PDB file of C-alpha atoms in Angstrom:
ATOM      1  CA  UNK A  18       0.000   0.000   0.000  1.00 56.00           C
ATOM      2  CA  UNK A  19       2.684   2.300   1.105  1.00 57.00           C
ATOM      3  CA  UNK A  20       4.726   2.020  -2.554  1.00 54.00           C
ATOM      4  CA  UNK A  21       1.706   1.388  -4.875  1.00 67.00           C
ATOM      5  CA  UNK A  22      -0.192  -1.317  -6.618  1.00 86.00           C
ATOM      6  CA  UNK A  23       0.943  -4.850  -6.479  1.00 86.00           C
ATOM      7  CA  UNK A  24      -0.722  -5.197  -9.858  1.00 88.00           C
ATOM      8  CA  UNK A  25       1.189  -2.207 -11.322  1.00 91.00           C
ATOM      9  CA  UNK A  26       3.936  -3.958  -9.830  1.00 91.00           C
ATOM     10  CA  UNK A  27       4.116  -7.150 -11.876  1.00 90.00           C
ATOM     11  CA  UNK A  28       3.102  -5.142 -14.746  1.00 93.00           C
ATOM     12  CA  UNK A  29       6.405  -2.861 -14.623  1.00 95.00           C
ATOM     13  CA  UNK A  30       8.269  -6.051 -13.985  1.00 94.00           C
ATOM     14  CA  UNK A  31       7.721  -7.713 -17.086  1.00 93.00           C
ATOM     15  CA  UNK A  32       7.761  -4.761 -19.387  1.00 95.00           C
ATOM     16  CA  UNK A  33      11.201  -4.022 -17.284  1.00 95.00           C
ATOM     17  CA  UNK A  34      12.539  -7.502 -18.264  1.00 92.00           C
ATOM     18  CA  UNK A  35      10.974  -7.371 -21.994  1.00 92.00           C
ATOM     19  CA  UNK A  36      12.323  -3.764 -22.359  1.00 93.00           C
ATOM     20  CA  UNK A  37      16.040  -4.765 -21.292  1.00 93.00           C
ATOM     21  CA  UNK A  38      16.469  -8.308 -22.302  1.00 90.00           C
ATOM     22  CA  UNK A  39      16.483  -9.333 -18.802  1.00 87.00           C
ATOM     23  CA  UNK A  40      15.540 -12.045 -16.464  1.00 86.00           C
ATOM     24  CA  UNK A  41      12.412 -11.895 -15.038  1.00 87.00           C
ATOM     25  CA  UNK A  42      13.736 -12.681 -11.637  1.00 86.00           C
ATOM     26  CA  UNK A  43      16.528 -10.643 -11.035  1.00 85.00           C
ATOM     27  CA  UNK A  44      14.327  -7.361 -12.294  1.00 89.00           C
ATOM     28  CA  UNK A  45      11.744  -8.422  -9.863  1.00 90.00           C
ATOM     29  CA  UNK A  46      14.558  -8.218  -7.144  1.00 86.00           C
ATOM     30  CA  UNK A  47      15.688  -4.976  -8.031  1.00 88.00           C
ATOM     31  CA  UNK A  48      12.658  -3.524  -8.545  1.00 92.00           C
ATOM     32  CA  UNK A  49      11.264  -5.272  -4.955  1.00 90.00           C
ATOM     33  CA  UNK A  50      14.400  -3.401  -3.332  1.00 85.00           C
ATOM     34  CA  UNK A  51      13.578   0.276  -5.004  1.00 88.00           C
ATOM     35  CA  UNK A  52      10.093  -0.570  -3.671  1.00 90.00           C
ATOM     36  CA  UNK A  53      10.707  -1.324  -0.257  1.00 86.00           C
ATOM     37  CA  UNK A  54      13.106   1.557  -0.159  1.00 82.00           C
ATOM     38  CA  UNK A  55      10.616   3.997  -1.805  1.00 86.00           C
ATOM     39  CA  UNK A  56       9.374   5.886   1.152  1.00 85.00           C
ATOM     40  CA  UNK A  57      12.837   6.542   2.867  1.00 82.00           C
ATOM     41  CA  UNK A  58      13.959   7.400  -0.920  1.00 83.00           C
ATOM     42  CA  UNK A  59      10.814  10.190  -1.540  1.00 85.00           C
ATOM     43  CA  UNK A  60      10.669   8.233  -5.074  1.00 90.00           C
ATOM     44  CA  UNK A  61       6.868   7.110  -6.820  1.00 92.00           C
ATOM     45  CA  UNK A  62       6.308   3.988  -8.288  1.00 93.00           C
ATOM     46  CA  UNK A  63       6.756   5.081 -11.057  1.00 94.00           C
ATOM     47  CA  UNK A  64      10.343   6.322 -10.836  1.00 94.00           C
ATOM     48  CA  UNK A  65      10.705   2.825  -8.932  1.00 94.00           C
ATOM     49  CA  UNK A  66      10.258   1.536 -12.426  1.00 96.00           C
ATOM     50  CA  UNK A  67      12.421   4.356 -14.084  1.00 96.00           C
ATOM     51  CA  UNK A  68      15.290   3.590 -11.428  1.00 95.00           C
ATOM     52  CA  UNK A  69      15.097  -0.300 -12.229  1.00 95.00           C
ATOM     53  CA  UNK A  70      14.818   0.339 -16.132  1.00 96.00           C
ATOM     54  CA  UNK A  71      18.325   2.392 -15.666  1.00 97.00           C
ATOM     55  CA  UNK A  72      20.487   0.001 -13.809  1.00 95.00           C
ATOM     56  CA  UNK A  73      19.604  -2.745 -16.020  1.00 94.00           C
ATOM     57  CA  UNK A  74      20.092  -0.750 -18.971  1.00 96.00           C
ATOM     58  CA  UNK A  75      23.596   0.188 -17.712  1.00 96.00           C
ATOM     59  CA  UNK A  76      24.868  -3.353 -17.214  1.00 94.00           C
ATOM     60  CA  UNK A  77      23.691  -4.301 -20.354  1.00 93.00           C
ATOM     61  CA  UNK A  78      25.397  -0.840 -22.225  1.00 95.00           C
ATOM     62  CA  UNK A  79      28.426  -1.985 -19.958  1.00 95.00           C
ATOM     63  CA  UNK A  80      29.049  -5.159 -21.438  1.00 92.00           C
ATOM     64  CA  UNK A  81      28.637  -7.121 -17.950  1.00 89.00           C
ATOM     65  CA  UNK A  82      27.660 -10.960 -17.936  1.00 84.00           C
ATOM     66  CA  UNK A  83      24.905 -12.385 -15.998  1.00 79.00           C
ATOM     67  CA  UNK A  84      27.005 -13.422 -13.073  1.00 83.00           C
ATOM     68  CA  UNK A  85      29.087  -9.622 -12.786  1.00 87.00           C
ATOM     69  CA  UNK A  86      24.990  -8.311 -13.150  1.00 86.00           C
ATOM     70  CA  UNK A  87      23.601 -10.145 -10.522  1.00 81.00           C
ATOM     71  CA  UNK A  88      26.503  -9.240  -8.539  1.00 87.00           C
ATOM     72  CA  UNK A  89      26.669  -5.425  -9.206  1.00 87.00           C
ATOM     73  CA  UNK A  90      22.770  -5.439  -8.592  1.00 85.00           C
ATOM     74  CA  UNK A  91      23.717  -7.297  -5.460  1.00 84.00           C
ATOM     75  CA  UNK A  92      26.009  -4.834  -4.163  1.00 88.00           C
ATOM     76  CA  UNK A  93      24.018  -2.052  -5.707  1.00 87.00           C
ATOM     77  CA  UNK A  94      20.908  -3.045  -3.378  1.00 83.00           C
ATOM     78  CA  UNK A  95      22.788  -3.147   0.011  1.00 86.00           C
ATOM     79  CA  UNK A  96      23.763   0.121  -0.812  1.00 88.00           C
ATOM     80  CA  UNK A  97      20.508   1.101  -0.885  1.00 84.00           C
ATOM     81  CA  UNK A  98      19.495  -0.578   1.857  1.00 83.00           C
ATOM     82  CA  UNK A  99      22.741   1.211   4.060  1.00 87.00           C
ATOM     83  CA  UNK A 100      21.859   4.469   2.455  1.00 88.00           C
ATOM     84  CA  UNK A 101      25.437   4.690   1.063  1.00 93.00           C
ATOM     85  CA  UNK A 102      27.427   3.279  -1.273  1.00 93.00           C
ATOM     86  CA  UNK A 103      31.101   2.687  -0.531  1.00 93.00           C
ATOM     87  CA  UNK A 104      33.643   0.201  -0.127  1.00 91.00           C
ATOM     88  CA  UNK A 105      33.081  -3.462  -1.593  1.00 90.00           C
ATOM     89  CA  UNK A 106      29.909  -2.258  -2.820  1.00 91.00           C
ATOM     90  CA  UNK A 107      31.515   0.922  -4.782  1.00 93.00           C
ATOM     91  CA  UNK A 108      34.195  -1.663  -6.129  1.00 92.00           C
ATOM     92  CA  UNK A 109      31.832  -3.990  -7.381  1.00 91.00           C
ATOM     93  CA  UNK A 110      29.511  -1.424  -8.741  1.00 88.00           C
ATOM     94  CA  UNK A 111      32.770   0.374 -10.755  1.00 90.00           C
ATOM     95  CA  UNK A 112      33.664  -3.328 -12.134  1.00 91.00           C
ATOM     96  CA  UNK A 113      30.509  -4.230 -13.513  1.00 91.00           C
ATOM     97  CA  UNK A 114      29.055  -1.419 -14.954  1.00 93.00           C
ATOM     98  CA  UNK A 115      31.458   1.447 -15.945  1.00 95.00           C
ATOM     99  CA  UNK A 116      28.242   2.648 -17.616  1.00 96.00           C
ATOM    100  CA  UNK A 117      26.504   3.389 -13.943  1.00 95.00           C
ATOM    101  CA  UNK A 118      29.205   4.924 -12.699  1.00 94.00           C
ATOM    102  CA  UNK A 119      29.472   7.668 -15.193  1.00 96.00           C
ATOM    103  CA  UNK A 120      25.417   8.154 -15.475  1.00 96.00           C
ATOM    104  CA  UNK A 121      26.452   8.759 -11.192  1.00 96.00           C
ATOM    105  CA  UNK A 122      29.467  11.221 -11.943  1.00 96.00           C
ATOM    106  CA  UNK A 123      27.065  12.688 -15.003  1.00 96.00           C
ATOM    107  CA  UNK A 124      24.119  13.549 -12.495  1.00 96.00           C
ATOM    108  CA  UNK A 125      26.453  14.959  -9.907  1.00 96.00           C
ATOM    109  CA  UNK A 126      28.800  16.853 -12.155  1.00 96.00           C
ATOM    110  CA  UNK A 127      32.274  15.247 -11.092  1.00 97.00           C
ATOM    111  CA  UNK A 128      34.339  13.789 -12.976  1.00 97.00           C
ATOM    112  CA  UNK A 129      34.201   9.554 -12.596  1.00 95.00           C
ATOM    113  CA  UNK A 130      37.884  10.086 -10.838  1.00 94.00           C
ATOM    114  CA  UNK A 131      36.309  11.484  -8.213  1.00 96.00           C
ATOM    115  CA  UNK A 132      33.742   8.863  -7.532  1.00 96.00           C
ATOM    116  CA  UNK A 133      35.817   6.745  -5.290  1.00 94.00           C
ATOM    117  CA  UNK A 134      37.384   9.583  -3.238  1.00 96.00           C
ATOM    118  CA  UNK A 135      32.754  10.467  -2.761  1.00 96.00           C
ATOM    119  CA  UNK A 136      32.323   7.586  -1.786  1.00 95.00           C
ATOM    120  CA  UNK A 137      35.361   6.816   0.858  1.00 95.00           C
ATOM    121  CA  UNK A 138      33.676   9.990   2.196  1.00 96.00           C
ATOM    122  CA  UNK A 139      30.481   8.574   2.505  1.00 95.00           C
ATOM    123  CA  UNK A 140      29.078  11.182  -0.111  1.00 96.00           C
ATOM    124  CA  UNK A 141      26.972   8.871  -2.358  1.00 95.00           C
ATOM    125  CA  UNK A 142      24.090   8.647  -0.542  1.00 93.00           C
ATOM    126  CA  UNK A 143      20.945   6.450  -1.755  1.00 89.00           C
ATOM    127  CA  UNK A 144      19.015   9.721  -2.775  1.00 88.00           C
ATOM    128  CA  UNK A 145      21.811  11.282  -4.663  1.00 93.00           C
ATOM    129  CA  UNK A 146      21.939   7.229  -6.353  1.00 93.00           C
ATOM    130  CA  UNK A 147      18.403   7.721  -6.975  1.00 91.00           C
ATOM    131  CA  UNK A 148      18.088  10.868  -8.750  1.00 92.00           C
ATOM    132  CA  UNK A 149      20.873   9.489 -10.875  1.00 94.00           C
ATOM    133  CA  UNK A 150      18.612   6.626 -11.659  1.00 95.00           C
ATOM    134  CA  UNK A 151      15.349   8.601 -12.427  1.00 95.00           C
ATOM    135  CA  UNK A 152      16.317  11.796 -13.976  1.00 94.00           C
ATOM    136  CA  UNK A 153      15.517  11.953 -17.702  1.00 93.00           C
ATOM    137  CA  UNK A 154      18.174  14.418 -18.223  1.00 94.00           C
ATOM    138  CA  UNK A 155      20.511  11.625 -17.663  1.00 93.00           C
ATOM    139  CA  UNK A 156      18.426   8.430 -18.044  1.00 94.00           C
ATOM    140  CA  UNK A 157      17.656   9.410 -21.944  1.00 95.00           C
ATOM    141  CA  UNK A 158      21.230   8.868 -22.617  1.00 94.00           C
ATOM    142  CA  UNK A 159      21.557   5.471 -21.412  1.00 96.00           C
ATOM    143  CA  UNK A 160      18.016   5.010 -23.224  1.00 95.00           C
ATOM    144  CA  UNK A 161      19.378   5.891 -26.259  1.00 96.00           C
ATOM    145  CA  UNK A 162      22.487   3.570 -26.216  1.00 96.00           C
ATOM    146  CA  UNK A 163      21.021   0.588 -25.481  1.00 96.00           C
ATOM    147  CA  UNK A 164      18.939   0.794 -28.352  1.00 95.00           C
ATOM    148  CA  UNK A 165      21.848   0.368 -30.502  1.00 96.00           C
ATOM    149  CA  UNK A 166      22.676  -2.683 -28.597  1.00 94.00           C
ATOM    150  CA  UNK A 167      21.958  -5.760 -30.426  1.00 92.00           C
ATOM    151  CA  UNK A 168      19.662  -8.747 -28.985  1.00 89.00           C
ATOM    152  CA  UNK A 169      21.840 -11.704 -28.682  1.00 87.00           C
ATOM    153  CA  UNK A 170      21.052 -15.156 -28.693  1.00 88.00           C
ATOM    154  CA  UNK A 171      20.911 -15.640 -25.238  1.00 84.00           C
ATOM    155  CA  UNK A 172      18.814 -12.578 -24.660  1.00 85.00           C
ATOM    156  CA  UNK A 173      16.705 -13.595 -26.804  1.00 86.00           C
ATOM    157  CA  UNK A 174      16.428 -16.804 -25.085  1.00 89.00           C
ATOM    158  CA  UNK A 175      15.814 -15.472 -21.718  1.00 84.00           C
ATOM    159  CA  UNK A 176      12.773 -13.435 -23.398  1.00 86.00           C
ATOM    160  CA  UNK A 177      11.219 -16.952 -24.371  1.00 88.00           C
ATOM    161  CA  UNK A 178      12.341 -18.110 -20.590  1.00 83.00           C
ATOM    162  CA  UNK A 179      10.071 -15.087 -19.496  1.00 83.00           C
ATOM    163  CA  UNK A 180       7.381 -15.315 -20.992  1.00 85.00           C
ATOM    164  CA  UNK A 181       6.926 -19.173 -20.339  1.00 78.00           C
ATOM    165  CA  UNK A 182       7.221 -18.546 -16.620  1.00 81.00           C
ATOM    166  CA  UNK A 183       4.417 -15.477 -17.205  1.00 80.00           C
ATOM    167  CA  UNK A 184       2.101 -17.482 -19.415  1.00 76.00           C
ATOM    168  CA  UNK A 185       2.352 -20.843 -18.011  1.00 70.00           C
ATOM    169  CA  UNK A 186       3.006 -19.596 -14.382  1.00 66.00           C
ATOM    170  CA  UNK A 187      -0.879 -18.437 -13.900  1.00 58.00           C
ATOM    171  CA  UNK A 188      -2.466 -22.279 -14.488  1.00 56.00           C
ATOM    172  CA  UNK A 189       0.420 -24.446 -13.719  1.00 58.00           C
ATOM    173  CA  UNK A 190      -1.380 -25.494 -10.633  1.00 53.00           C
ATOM    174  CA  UNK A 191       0.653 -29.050  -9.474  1.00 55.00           C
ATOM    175  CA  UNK A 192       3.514 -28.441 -12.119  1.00 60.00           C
ATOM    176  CA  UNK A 193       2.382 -31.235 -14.265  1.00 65.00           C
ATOM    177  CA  UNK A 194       2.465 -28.707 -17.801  1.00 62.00           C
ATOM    178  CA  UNK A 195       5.704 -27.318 -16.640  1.00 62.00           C
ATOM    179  CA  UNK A 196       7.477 -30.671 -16.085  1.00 71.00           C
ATOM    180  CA  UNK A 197       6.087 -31.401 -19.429  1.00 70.00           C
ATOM    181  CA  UNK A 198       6.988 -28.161 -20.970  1.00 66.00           C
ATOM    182  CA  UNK A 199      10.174 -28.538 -19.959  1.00 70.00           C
ATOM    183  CA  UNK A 200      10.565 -32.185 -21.122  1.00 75.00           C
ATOM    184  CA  UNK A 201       9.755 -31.519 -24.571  1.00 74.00           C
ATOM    185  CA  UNK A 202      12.036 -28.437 -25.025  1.00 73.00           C
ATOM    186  CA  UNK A 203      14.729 -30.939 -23.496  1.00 80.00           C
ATOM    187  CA  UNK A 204      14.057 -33.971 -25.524  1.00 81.00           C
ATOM    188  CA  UNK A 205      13.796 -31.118 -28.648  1.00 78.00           C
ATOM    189  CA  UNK A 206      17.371 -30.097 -27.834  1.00 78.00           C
ATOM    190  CA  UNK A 207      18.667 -33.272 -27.421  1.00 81.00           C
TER     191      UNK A 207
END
């Protein structure tokens, strides 16, 4: 109630995942953590969904694998959740996505050199991190390079992973059409 509709919820989920190529699971985590951290953040549900959008968009624009992603959003969350980001959580975050950590310099108007010495200082504070995340003046950019990104293979993959788990999800009641589901696409492989 406090952060908005559950139903608007899901809804920003999967066009989150479907509009970034990504798993349906790990944008539901990210955008669960910019939910729960709404209030203390002052941020709509809306710009919940514009923050998530953004930091998916930058590990994609960045080049980083699933693994450094789920680890950058990882690190990226407890930093929300501390209302700081610094140490391992800075280093992680500067790793994986070069890309967020000039959309942070960008919206504060420092150069990226002078991220690290911010945050040793405790200076990037989760609403500073959030603005960064929801400001169009900064967001459109990163909008705008990840549509020249190609769809890869296993992108496109995960899209079909999605939307399986969306469609068949709502009536697999025991698990029977999932099992199978999932036996013929691994017999089909085979």
């Amino acid at each position: 109630k406090e952060t908005g509709s559950f139903a608007q919820a899901q809804k920003d989920v999967q066009k989150i995942a479907a509009n970034t190529r990504g798993d349906l699971s790990a944008t539901a985590a990210l955008y669960g953590n910019f939910a729960r951290n709404a209030k203390s953040l002052g941020i709509s549900q809306g710009e919940v969904a514009r923050a998530t959008e953004t930091v998916a968009k930058t590990f994609k624009i960045s080049g980083a694998g699933a693994v450094e992603t789920s680890q950058g959003i990882r690190q990226l969350v407890q930093a929300l959740q501390s209302g700081v980001l610094r140490g391992d959580e800075f280093n992680t975050m500067m790793e994986s996505s070069p890309r967020l950590a000039k959309l942070l310099a960008d919206s504060l108007g420092v150069p990226i050199s002078s991220l690290r010495t911010m945050a040793e200082a405790g200076d990037l504070t989760s609403d500073k991190l959030t603005k960064a995340f929801t400001d169009k003046r900064f967001t459109d950019g990163i909008d705008a390079e990840f549509k020249r990104l190609p769809v890869t293979f296993e992108e496109a993959m995960g899209q079909v992973h999605n939307a399986a788990v969306t469609t068949f999800g709502a009536f697999d009641r025991g698990g029977e059409f999932s099992t199978a589901l999932a036996n013929f696409v691994t017999d089909g492989s085979k």
